[in-house]
Coordinates of C-alpha atoms in Angstrom, one line a residue:
Chain A
M1 CA -11.9 -12.1 9.0
R2 CA -10.3 -15.0 10.8
P3 CA -6.8 -14.5 12.0
G4 CA -4.0 -16.4 10.1
P5 CA -1.7 -18.9 11.7
G6 CA 0.7 -16.2 12.7
G7 CA -1.9 -14.8 15.0
C8 CA -2.3 -11.6 13.0
C9 CA -5.7 -10.1 12.4
C10 CA -6.1 -7.6 9.7
R11 CA -9.0 -5.2 9.8
R12 CA -8.7 -4.4 6.2
P13 CA -10.6 -6.5 3.6
V14 CA -8.7 -9.3 2.1
R15 CA -9.4 -9.9 -1.6
A16 CA -9.6 -13.2 -3.4
N17 CA -6.0 -13.6 -4.0
G18 CA -5.0 -12.6 -0.6
C19 CA -3.6 -9.2 -1.5
V20 CA -4.8 -6.6 1.0
A21 CA -6.8 -3.5 -0.1
N22 CA -5.3 -0.8 2.0
G23 CA -7.0 1.9 0.0
E24 CA -4.2 2.5 -2.5
V25 CA -4.8 -0.3 -4.9
R26 CA -4.7 0.7 -8.5
N27 CA -5.5 -1.9 -11.1
G28 CA -4.5 -4.6 -8.6
Y29 CA -1.2 -2.9 -7.8
V30 CA -0.2 -2.4 -4.2
R31 CA 2.0 0.4 -2.8
S32 CA 5.5 -0.6 -2.7
S33 CA 6.4 -0.6 1.0
A34 CA 3.2 -2.5 1.8
A35 CA 4.3 -5.0 -0.9
A36 CA 6.8 -6.4 1.5
A37 CA 4.0 -6.7 3.9
A38 CA 1.7 -8.1 1.2
G39 CA 4.3 -10.7 0.4
Q40 CA 4.0 -12.0 3.9
I41 CA 0.2 -11.7 3.7
H42 CA 0.2 -14.0 0.7
H43 CA 2.2 -16.4 2.6
V44 CA 0.2 -16.3 5.8
T45 CA -3.5 -15.7 5.3
Q46 CA -4.0 -17.6 2.2
N47 CA -6.8 -19.0 0.1
G48 CA -5.8 -22.6 0.2
G49 CA -2.1 -22.1 0.2
L50 CA -1.6 -21.6 -3.5
Y51 CA 1.6 -19.8 -3.2
K52 CA 4.5 -21.7 -1.7
R53 CA 6.8 -18.6 -1.5
P54 CA 6.2 -14.9 -1.0
F55 CA 5.2 -13.1 -4.2
N56 CA 6.7 -9.6 -4.0
E57 CA 5.7 -7.4 -6.8
A58 CA 5.6 -3.7 -6.7
F59 CA 4.7 -0.9 -9.1
E60 CA 5.3 2.4 -7.3
E61 CA 2.9 5.3 -8.2
T62 CA 4.3 8.1 -10.3
P63 CA 5.0 11.2 -8.2
M64 CA 2.6 14.0 -9.1
L65 CA 5.2 16.6 -9.9
V66 CA 7.1 14.2 -12.2
A67 CA 3.9 13.4 -14.1
V68 CA 3.1 17.0 -14.6
L69 CA 6.5 17.9 -15.9
T70 CA 6.4 14.9 -18.2
Y71 CA 3.2 16.1 -19.7
V72 CA 4.7 19.6 -20.1
G73 CA 7.7 18.1 -21.8
Y74 CA 5.5 16.1 -24.2
G75 CA 3.4 19.2 -24.8
V76 CA 6.4 21.2 -25.8
L77 CA 7.6 18.5 -28.1
T78 CA 4.2 18.1 -29.8
L79 CA 4.0 21.9 -30.4
F80 CA 7.4 22.0 -32.0
G81 CA 6.7 18.8 -33.9
Y82 CA 3.7 20.5 -35.5
L83 CA 5.7 23.6 -36.2
R84 CA 8.4 21.7 -38.0
D85 CA 5.8 19.7 -40.0
F86 CA 4.2 23.0 -41.0
L87 CA 7.5 24.5 -42.1
R88 CA 8.4 21.4 -44.0
H89 CA 5.1 21.3 -45.8
W90 CA 5.4 25.0 -46.8
R91 CA 9.0 24.3 -47.9
I92 CA 10.4 27.0 -45.7
E93 CA 12.6 24.3 -44.3
K94 CA 14.4 21.7 -46.4
C95 CA 12.6 18.3 -46.3
H96 CA 15.1 15.5 -45.7
H97 CA 12.6 12.7 -45.9
A98 CA 13.1 9.7 -48.1
T99 CA 11.0 10.4 -51.2
E100 CA 10.9 9.0 -54.7
R101 CA 12.1 11.2 -57.5
E102 CA 9.7 11.6 -60.3
E103 CA 12.1 10.2 -62.9
Q104 CA 12.9 7.1 -61.0
Q105 CA 9.6 5.4 -60.2
V106 CA 11.3 2.0 -60.4
I107 CA 14.4 2.6 -58.4
V108 CA 13.9 4.2 -55.0
R109 CA 16.9 6.0 -53.6
I110 CA 17.1 6.6 -49.8
F111 CA 18.1 10.1 -48.9
D112 CA 19.8 11.2 -45.8
S113 CA 17.5 11.3 -42.8
E114 CA 17.3 14.3 -40.4
K115 CA 20.5 16.0 -39.7
S116 CA 20.1 15.4 -36.0
L117 CA 19.2 11.8 -36.4
R118 CA 22.3 10.7 -38.3
Y119 CA 24.3 7.8 -37.0
T120 CA 27.3 9.1 -35.2
G121 CA 29.5 6.3 -36.6
N122 CA 31.4 6.0 -33.4
I123 CA 32.8 2.7 -32.4
I124 CA 33.2 2.3 -28.6
K125 CA 35.1 -0.6 -27.2
D126 CA 34.8 -2.3 -23.9
V127 CA 31.2 -1.5 -23.0
I128 CA 29.4 -3.4 -20.3
N129 CA 26.3 -4.8 -21.9
M130 CA 23.3 -4.4 -19.6
G131 CA 20.7 -4.6 -22.3
S132 CA 20.7 -7.9 -24.1
Y133 CA 18.6 -11.0 -23.0
N134 CA 21.6 -13.1 -22.4
Y135 CA 20.3 -14.4 -19.1
L136 CA 22.5 -17.5 -18.7
G137 CA 25.5 -16.2 -20.6
F138 CA 25.5 -18.7 -23.4
A139 CA 26.0 -16.0 -26.0
R140 CA 29.7 -16.2 -26.1
N141 CA 32.3 -17.2 -28.7
T142 CA 34.2 -19.7 -26.6
G143 CA 33.2 -22.8 -24.7
S144 CA 31.6 -26.2 -25.4
C145 CA 28.6 -24.7 -27.2
Q146 CA 30.7 -22.9 -29.7
E147 CA 32.8 -26.0 -30.4
A148 CA 29.9 -28.3 -30.9
A149 CA 28.2 -25.8 -33.2
A150 CA 31.4 -25.5 -35.3
K151 CA 31.5 -29.3 -35.6
V152 CA 27.9 -29.5 -36.7
L153 CA 28.5 -26.7 -39.1
E154 CA 31.2 -28.7 -40.9
E155 CA 29.0 -31.7 -41.0
Y156 CA 25.6 -30.3 -42.0
G157 CA 26.3 -26.9 -43.4
V158 CA 24.2 -23.9 -42.6
G159 CA 21.2 -23.8 -45.0
V160 CA 18.3 -26.2 -44.9
C161 CA 16.4 -24.6 -47.7
S162 CA 13.2 -26.5 -47.0
T163 CA 10.2 -26.5 -44.7
R164 CA 9.5 -29.1 -42.0
Q165 CA 6.9 -30.8 -44.0
E166 CA 9.0 -31.2 -47.1
I167 CA 12.6 -32.1 -47.1
G168 CA 13.7 -29.9 -44.1
N169 CA 13.1 -32.4 -41.3
L170 CA 16.6 -33.4 -40.1
D171 CA 17.6 -35.9 -37.4
K172 CA 18.9 -33.0 -35.4
H173 CA 15.4 -31.5 -35.2
E174 CA 14.0 -34.8 -33.9
E175 CA 16.7 -35.0 -31.3
L176 CA 16.1 -31.4 -30.3
E177 CA 12.4 -31.9 -29.9
K178 CA 12.8 -35.0 -27.7
L179 CA 15.3 -33.0 -25.6
V180 CA 12.9 -30.1 -25.3
A181 CA 10.0 -32.3 -24.3
W182 CA 12.2 -33.9 -21.6
F183 CA 13.5 -30.6 -20.4
L184 CA 10.0 -29.1 -19.9
G185 CA 8.4 -32.3 -18.5
V186 CA 5.7 -32.5 -21.2
E187 CA 4.8 -35.3 -23.6
A188 CA 6.0 -33.8 -26.9
A189 CA 7.4 -30.6 -28.3
M190 CA 7.8 -29.0 -31.7
T191 CA 10.4 -26.4 -32.7
Y192 CA 10.2 -23.5 -35.2
G193 CA 12.6 -21.2 -36.8
M194 CA 11.6 -17.9 -35.3
G195 CA 10.2 -17.0 -31.9
F196 CA 7.8 -14.3 -33.1
A197 CA 6.5 -16.6 -35.8
T198 CA 5.9 -19.4 -33.3
N199 CA 3.2 -17.3 -31.6
S200 CA 1.8 -15.5 -34.6
M201 CA 1.5 -18.7 -36.7
N202 CA 0.3 -21.2 -34.2
I203 CA -2.4 -19.4 -32.4
P204 CA -4.5 -19.2 -35.6
A205 CA -4.0 -23.0 -35.9
L206 CA -5.4 -23.6 -32.4
V207 CA -8.4 -21.2 -32.2
G208 CA -10.7 -19.8 -34.8
K209 CA -14.0 -18.1 -35.1
G210 CA -16.4 -18.9 -32.3
C211 CA -13.6 -19.1 -29.8
L212 CA -12.7 -16.7 -27.1
I213 CA -9.3 -15.4 -26.3
L214 CA -8.6 -13.7 -22.9
S215 CA -5.3 -12.0 -23.2
D216 CA -3.4 -9.9 -20.7
E217 CA -3.2 -6.1 -21.2
L218 CA 0.5 -6.1 -21.7
N219 CA 1.0 -9.1 -24.0
H220 CA 3.7 -9.1 -26.6
A221 CA 3.1 -8.0 -30.2
S222 CA 3.5 -11.6 -31.4
L223 CA 0.7 -12.8 -29.2
V224 CA -1.6 -9.9 -30.2
L225 CA -0.9 -10.5 -33.9
G226 CA -1.5 -14.2 -33.6
A227 CA -4.8 -13.6 -31.7
R228 CA -6.0 -11.1 -34.3
L229 CA -5.0 -13.3 -37.2
S230 CA -7.0 -16.2 -35.7
G231 CA -10.4 -14.5 -36.1
A232 CA -11.5 -15.3 -32.5
T233 CA -13.1 -12.8 -30.2
I234 CA -10.5 -11.1 -28.0
R235 CA -11.1 -9.7 -24.6
I236 CA -8.5 -8.0 -22.5
F237 CA -8.0 -8.3 -18.8
K238 CA -6.0 -6.0 -16.6
H239 CA -2.4 -6.8 -16.2
N240 CA -1.8 -9.7 -13.8
N241 CA -5.2 -9.0 -12.2
M242 CA -7.0 -12.2 -11.3
Q243 CA -10.2 -10.5 -10.3
S244 CA -10.5 -9.0 -13.8
L245 CA -9.8 -12.4 -15.4
E246 CA -12.3 -14.2 -13.2
K247 CA -15.0 -11.6 -14.1
L248 CA -14.3 -12.1 -17.8
L249 CA -14.4 -15.8 -17.5
K250 CA -17.7 -15.7 -15.5
D251 CA -19.3 -13.4 -18.1
A252 CA -18.1 -15.6 -20.9
I253 CA -19.6 -18.7 -19.5
V254 CA -22.8 -17.1 -18.4
Y255 CA -23.6 -15.0 -21.5
G256 CA -21.9 -17.0 -24.2
Q257 CA -21.3 -15.6 -27.7
P258 CA -22.5 -12.0 -28.2
R259 CA -25.5 -12.3 -30.5
T260 CA -26.5 -15.9 -30.5
R261 CA -25.8 -16.7 -26.8
R262 CA -24.4 -20.0 -27.8
P263 CA -21.5 -21.3 -25.6
W264 CA -18.0 -20.6 -26.7
K265 CA -16.2 -23.4 -28.5
K266 CA -13.0 -22.8 -26.6
I267 CA -11.7 -20.3 -24.2
L268 CA -8.0 -19.7 -24.3
I269 CA -6.1 -17.6 -21.8
L270 CA -2.9 -16.0 -23.1
V271 CA -0.3 -15.0 -20.5
E272 CA 3.4 -14.6 -20.5
G273 CA 5.9 -15.9 -17.9
I274 CA 7.8 -12.7 -17.4
Y275 CA 6.6 -9.5 -19.0
S276 CA 9.6 -7.9 -20.5
M277 CA 8.5 -4.3 -20.2
E278 CA 7.3 -4.5 -16.6
G279 CA 9.5 -7.1 -15.1
S280 CA 6.5 -8.8 -13.5
I281 CA 5.9 -12.5 -13.2
V282 CA 2.4 -13.9 -14.0
R283 CA 0.4 -15.2 -11.0
L284 CA 0.4 -18.7 -12.4
P285 CA -1.1 -20.6 -9.4
E286 CA -4.2 -18.5 -9.5
V287 CA -4.4 -18.6 -13.3
I288 CA -4.3 -22.4 -13.2
A289 CA -6.9 -22.5 -10.4
L290 CA -9.2 -20.3 -12.5
K291 CA -8.5 -22.4 -15.6
K292 CA -9.5 -25.6 -13.9
K293 CA -12.6 -24.1 -12.3
Y294 CA -14.0 -22.6 -15.5
K295 CA -12.6 -25.3 -17.9
A296 CA -10.6 -23.0 -20.1
Y297 CA -7.3 -23.6 -21.8
L298 CA -4.0 -21.9 -20.9
Y299 CA -1.3 -20.7 -23.4
L300 CA 1.8 -19.7 -21.5
D301 CA 4.5 -17.8 -23.4
E302 CA 7.8 -18.4 -21.5
A303 CA 10.0 -16.4 -23.8
H304 CA 11.9 -14.6 -21.0
S305 CA 11.3 -17.0 -18.1
I306 CA 12.6 -20.3 -19.5
G307 CA 16.1 -20.9 -18.2
A308 CA 15.9 -17.8 -16.0
L309 CA 13.5 -18.8 -13.3
G310 CA 13.2 -21.8 -11.1
P311 CA 15.8 -23.8 -9.2
T312 CA 16.9 -25.8 -12.3
G313 CA 15.9 -23.3 -14.9
R314 CA 12.7 -25.0 -16.1
G315 CA 10.9 -21.7 -16.1
V316 CA 7.9 -20.2 -14.3
V317 CA 6.1 -23.5 -13.8
E318 CA 8.9 -24.8 -11.7
Y319 CA 9.4 -21.4 -10.0
F320 CA 5.9 -21.8 -8.4
G321 CA 6.3 -25.6 -7.9
L322 CA 3.4 -26.5 -10.2
D323 CA 2.8 -29.4 -12.6
P324 CA 3.7 -28.8 -16.2
E325 CA 0.7 -31.0 -17.3
D326 CA -1.6 -28.3 -16.0
V327 CA -0.5 -25.9 -18.7
D328 CA -2.1 -26.8 -22.0
V329 CA 0.3 -25.1 -24.4
M330 CA 3.7 -24.2 -23.2
M331 CA 5.4 -22.0 -25.6
G332 CA 8.9 -20.5 -25.4
T333 CA 11.8 -19.2 -27.3
F334 CA 15.5 -20.2 -27.5
T335 CA 16.6 -16.7 -28.2
K336 CA 17.0 -15.5 -24.6
S337 CA 18.5 -18.0 -22.3
F338 CA 19.9 -20.5 -24.7
G339 CA 21.7 -18.1 -26.9
A340 CA 20.3 -19.3 -30.2
S341 CA 17.1 -18.5 -32.2
G342 CA 13.8 -20.1 -32.7
G343 CA 10.8 -21.1 -30.6
Y344 CA 9.1 -24.2 -29.4
I345 CA 5.6 -25.4 -28.4
G346 CA 5.2 -28.2 -25.9
G347 CA 2.2 -30.0 -24.6
K348 CA 0.3 -33.3 -25.0
K349 CA 1.1 -35.6 -27.9
E350 CA -2.2 -35.0 -29.6
L351 CA -1.7 -31.3 -29.6
V352 CA 1.8 -31.5 -31.0
D353 CA 0.8 -34.0 -33.7
Y354 CA -2.0 -31.6 -34.7
L355 CA 0.3 -28.7 -34.9
R356 CA 2.8 -30.6 -37.0
T357 CA 0.1 -30.9 -39.7
H358 CA -1.9 -27.8 -39.3
S359 CA 0.6 -25.1 -38.3
H360 CA 1.3 -22.4 -40.9
S361 CA 4.9 -22.3 -39.7
A362 CA 5.5 -26.0 -40.4
V363 CA 4.0 -25.8 -43.9
Y364 CA 5.6 -22.5 -45.1
A365 CA 8.6 -21.6 -42.9
T366 CA 12.1 -22.9 -43.3
S367 CA 13.2 -25.1 -40.4
L368 CA 16.0 -24.3 -38.0
S369 CA 19.5 -24.2 -39.2
P370 CA 21.7 -27.2 -37.9
P371 CA 24.4 -25.2 -36.0
V372 CA 21.7 -23.3 -34.2
V373 CA 20.1 -26.5 -33.3
E374 CA 23.3 -27.8 -31.9
Q375 CA 23.8 -24.7 -29.9
I376 CA 20.4 -25.2 -28.3
I377 CA 21.1 -28.9 -27.6
T378 CA 24.4 -28.2 -26.0
S379 CA 23.2 -25.3 -23.9
M380 CA 20.1 -27.3 -22.8
K381 CA 22.2 -30.3 -21.8
C382 CA 24.5 -27.9 -19.9
I383 CA 21.6 -26.4 -18.0
M384 CA 20.3 -29.9 -17.1
G385 CA 23.8 -30.9 -16.0
Q386 CA 24.0 -33.7 -18.5
D387 CA 27.4 -32.7 -19.9
G388 CA 29.1 -33.7 -16.7
T389 CA 29.9 -30.2 -15.4
S390 CA 28.0 -28.1 -12.9
L391 CA 28.2 -25.1 -15.2
G392 CA 24.5 -24.9 -15.7
K393 CA 23.6 -25.0 -12.0
E394 CA 26.2 -22.3 -11.3
C395 CA 24.9 -20.1 -14.0
I396 CA 21.3 -20.3 -12.7
Q397 CA 22.4 -19.6 -9.2
Q398 CA 24.6 -16.7 -10.3
L399 CA 21.7 -15.2 -12.2
A400 CA 19.4 -15.4 -9.2
E401 CA 22.0 -13.8 -6.9
N402 CA 22.7 -11.1 -9.4
T403 CA 19.0 -10.3 -9.7
R404 CA 18.4 -10.0 -6.0
Y405 CA 21.5 -8.0 -5.4
F406 CA 21.0 -5.6 -8.3
R407 CA 17.4 -4.9 -7.5
R408 CA 18.1 -4.4 -3.8
R409 CA 20.9 -2.0 -4.5
L410 CA 18.9 0.0 -6.9
K411 CA 15.9 0.3 -4.6
E412 CA 18.2 1.4 -1.8
M413 CA 19.6 4.1 -4.0
G414 CA 16.1 5.5 -4.4
F415 CA 15.2 4.7 -7.9
I416 CA 11.7 3.5 -8.9
I417 CA 12.0 -0.1 -10.1
Y418 CA 9.0 -2.0 -11.4
G419 CA 8.3 -5.6 -11.2
N420 CA 8.9 -8.7 -9.2
E421 CA 11.8 -9.3 -6.9
D422 CA 12.9 -12.4 -8.8
S423 CA 12.7 -11.3 -12.4
P424 CA 16.0 -10.7 -14.2
V425 CA 14.4 -7.8 -16.2
V426 CA 14.8 -4.6 -14.3
P427 CA 12.9 -1.5 -15.5
L428 CA 14.1 1.8 -14.1
M429 CA 11.6 4.6 -14.5
L430 CA 12.7 7.7 -16.3
Y431 CA 9.3 9.3 -17.1
M432 CA 10.5 12.5 -18.9
P433 CA 11.0 12.4 -22.6
A434 CA 14.3 14.3 -22.6
K435 CA 15.8 12.0 -20.0
I436 CA 15.3 9.0 -22.2
G437 CA 18.0 10.2 -24.6
A438 CA 20.1 11.8 -21.9
F439 CA 20.3 8.6 -19.8
G440 CA 21.3 6.5 -22.8
R441 CA 24.0 8.9 -23.8
E442 CA 25.4 9.5 -20.3
M443 CA 25.6 5.8 -19.6
L444 CA 27.4 5.2 -22.9
K445 CA 29.9 7.9 -22.0
R446 CA 30.7 5.8 -18.9
N447 CA 31.0 2.7 -21.0
I448 CA 27.7 1.0 -20.1
G449 CA 25.3 0.1 -22.7
V450 CA 21.6 0.2 -21.7
V451 CA 18.3 0.0 -23.6
V452 CA 16.0 3.0 -23.0
V453 CA 12.3 2.7 -24.0
G454 CA 9.6 5.3 -24.6
F455 CA 6.2 5.6 -26.1
P456 CA 4.6 3.6 -27.8
A457 CA 6.3 0.5 -26.3
T458 CA 5.3 1.8 -22.9
P459 CA 2.5 4.1 -21.6
I460 CA 3.2 7.7 -22.6
I461 CA 4.4 9.0 -19.3
E462 CA 6.1 5.8 -18.1
S463 CA 9.3 5.7 -20.2
R464 CA 12.0 3.6 -18.7
A465 CA 15.5 2.1 -19.0
R466 CA 15.5 -1.6 -19.0
F467 CA 18.4 -3.6 -17.6
C468 CA 18.6 -7.3 -18.3
L469 CA 20.8 -9.2 -15.9
S470 CA 23.0 -12.1 -16.9
A471 CA 24.8 -14.9 -15.3
A472 CA 27.9 -13.7 -17.2
H473 CA 27.9 -10.5 -15.0
T474 CA 30.2 -10.9 -12.0
K475 CA 29.7 -8.9 -8.8
E476 CA 32.5 -6.5 -9.8
I477 CA 30.8 -5.7 -13.1
L478 CA 27.6 -5.1 -11.3
D479 CA 29.3 -2.9 -8.8
T480 CA 30.8 -0.8 -11.5
A481 CA 27.5 -0.5 -13.3
L482 CA 25.7 0.4 -10.0
K483 CA 28.3 3.1 -9.3
E484 CA 27.8 4.6 -12.7
I485 CA 24.0 4.4 -12.4
D486 CA 24.2 6.1 -9.1
E487 CA 26.2 8.9 -10.6
V488 CA 24.0 9.4 -13.6
G489 CA 20.9 9.2 -11.4
D490 CA 22.2 12.1 -9.3
L491 CA 23.2 14.1 -12.4
L492 CA 19.8 13.6 -14.0
Q493 CA 17.7 13.7 -10.8
L494 CA 16.2 10.2 -11.4
K495 CA 15.8 9.2 -7.8
Y496 CA 12.1 9.7 -7.6
S497 CA 11.2 7.0 -5.0
R498 CA 9.5 8.3 -1.9
H499 CA 9.5 5.1 0.0
R500 CA 12.2 3.8 2.2
L501 CA 12.5 0.0 2.1
V502 CA 10.6 -1.5 5.0
P503 CA 12.5 -4.6 6.1
L504 CA 10.5 -7.8 6.0
L505 CA 9.5 -8.4 9.6
D506 CA 8.6 -11.7 11.2
R507 CA 6.4 -10.4 13.9
P508 CA 2.6 -10.4 13.7
F509 CA 1.2 -7.4 11.9
D510 CA -0.4 -4.5 13.5
E511 CA -1.7 -1.2 12.2
T512 CA 1.7 0.5 12.0
T513 CA 3.3 -1.8 9.5
Y514 CA 0.9 -0.7 6.8
E515 CA 2.0 2.9 7.2
E516 CA 4.5 4.0 4.5
T517 CA 7.6 5.7 5.8
E518 CA 7.9 8.8 3.7
D519 CA 10.9 11.0 3.5
Chain B
M1 CA 35.6 30.1 -21.5
V2 CA 34.7 27.0 -19.4
W3 CA 38.1 26.9 -17.7
M4 CA 37.8 30.6 -16.8
V5 CA 34.6 30.4 -14.8
L6 CA 34.8 26.9 -13.2
S7 CA 33.8 28.2 -9.9
P8 CA 31.3 26.2 -7.8
A9 CA 28.5 28.7 -8.3
W10 CA 28.9 28.6 -12.1
K11 CA 28.9 24.8 -12.0
Q12 CA 25.7 24.7 -9.9
M13 CA 24.0 27.2 -12.2
S14 CA 24.9 25.3 -15.3
W15 CA 23.7 22.1 -13.6
F16 CA 20.4 23.8 -12.9
Y17 CA 20.2 24.9 -16.5
Y18 CA 20.8 21.3 -17.6
E19 CA 18.0 20.1 -15.3
Y20 CA 15.7 22.8 -16.7
L21 CA 16.5 21.6 -20.2
L22 CA 15.8 18.0 -19.3
D23 CA 12.6 18.6 -17.4
T24 CA 10.9 20.7 -20.1
A25 CA 12.2 18.6 -23.0
L26 CA 14.2 21.5 -24.4
Y27 CA 17.2 19.1 -24.4
V28 CA 16.0 17.4 -27.6
L29 CA 15.1 20.5 -29.5
E30 CA 17.5 22.2 -31.9
P31 CA 19.1 25.5 -30.9
W32 CA 16.9 27.7 -33.0
E33 CA 13.8 26.0 -31.6
R34 CA 15.1 26.7 -28.1
T35 CA 15.6 30.3 -29.0
V36 CA 12.0 30.5 -30.2
L37 CA 10.6 29.0 -27.0
K38 CA 12.8 31.2 -24.8
S39 CA 11.8 34.3 -26.6
M40 CA 8.2 33.4 -26.3
L41 CA 8.5 32.8 -22.6
V42 CA 10.5 36.0 -22.1
S43 CA 8.0 38.0 -24.0
V44 CA 5.0 36.6 -22.1
M45 CA 6.8 37.2 -18.8
G46 CA 7.8 40.7 -19.9
M47 CA 4.2 41.6 -20.8
A48 CA 2.9 40.3 -17.5
L49 CA 5.5 42.3 -15.5
N50 CA 4.8 45.4 -17.6
T51 CA 1.1 45.2 -16.9
G52 CA 1.7 44.5 -13.3
Y53 CA 4.0 47.5 -12.9
I54 CA 1.6 49.8 -14.6
S55 CA -1.7 48.8 -13.2
M56 CA -1.0 47.1 -9.9
P57 CA -0.8 50.2 -7.7
L58 CA -4.2 51.4 -9.1
S59 CA -5.8 47.9 -8.6
I60 CA -4.5 47.7 -5.0
M61 CA -5.9 51.1 -4.2
A62 CA -9.2 50.2 -5.7
I63 CA -9.4 47.0 -3.6
L64 CA -8.5 48.8 -0.4
L65 CA -11.2 51.4 -1.1
Y66 CA -13.7 48.7 -1.8
F67 CA -13.0 47.1 1.6
E68 CA -13.1 50.6 3.2
T69 CA -9.7 50.2 4.7
V70 CA -8.5 53.5 3.1
Q71 CA -11.0 56.2 2.5

């Protein structure tokens, strides 16, 4: 193992992407305090210098006691669930389910749901919103976006009532598509009415039977649905794990299709920019290196990362300093950072022209509504700085600062936080099923709205609370929120983390910096 | 009732009870389900203690005899 430029020499084996195997690697994850070290390792002893900045991602292991108690909790709930089902079936207990009455086969009346699951009907004012994907703060009812949208509303109306290929192609749509193509740095782009439908309707148009799709373990439901609808063979690689992806690519090229051994018509790699449940960022430089080596195609879903990452908000491609032409299909949505709705696909002109004719969404789905289009145009111009103000740049910088500050403070408090240092999605681990509801309620009592997620959106023991930071959050708002999270964390005993933060050192590494400092 | 016994010990005990409810997922169950589980736990513990109280001295004597500590 030759020493890196810093003069450090690591005894431990260095894997292909430079992350060190110190004996505690699970699915490509590295223990959290060594992640600070691994970030520097990426930077220093590198395979060709793919990464221009440290890549700090950490997924701390679940503490054993917490895992056991979580399983006990789920066991208790399962037992009682079966008991209640039994009682309902034998009509010992009144069944509150929505059922059709025999006399009314045509009209279905919805009965009250379970007594304990009734909506409380409370209206709470002045709640800090930490759960919506409003990354750059464009979802507000004042400002230039709102005025422009109101003007367009008066001019065009709301409904389009037609599809893109029929009468629904307005000049606003053409303007938007040119703007999107310029924003991303690609040749052409096409926009659709719904972000979910963009994925699920366009992947079948791009691949079919005889093609191979390599999709990440934790891809969004829209990508999974699109992949399944297309009829191609799907193989899953472990989350963000480049060794797994390379192995699959090698096997695909060597062995070909399963029975006939013919070569695959196309190999498409499906990844996302930021994974919203984990807060992790894709290892894009390595994916692109692999794609070029094995001549596959790359489909990048930037739903959460467009507008939120990168010095000028161009997304994960700019964050890593790569060329947008390397990504074959750049997909994204306008729902998160632009405060509107809809999705886009950008790429080479031939690709976009093909999609205009062959996409299901263009043929059957209604096109975007004009005020929404105007909102996107105004917010995109604002981000690019073309409206004359520096509001866009300030928003992006504010978001980056908020992200680092919030993550650092939460880690210092002792919570287990998943994901990359720079991602504005912050999952805070709760693990136990009862704490999911308790956390949500306690935070709402203190006027902070959070989103809590459990099974099946996450693995069964890894339930979490997901915070989404926004440029609209000021430091005071974040401090208030952090104080309340601290309080609730003490009340519910959520501070599971057993690692103290090892500060990033600039001296050459020796054995001791790999040791975790445990409490 | 709450105002009457708001001493630190009572607060600590009620916090421990809250933690117990959270950790074992009893927090989400309805009151009658909690009663069922608690009575089951109490009965199992009671049976274990009862068996221990009755048969433990005899078992210990038998073990000691086996190891020829006590003749």
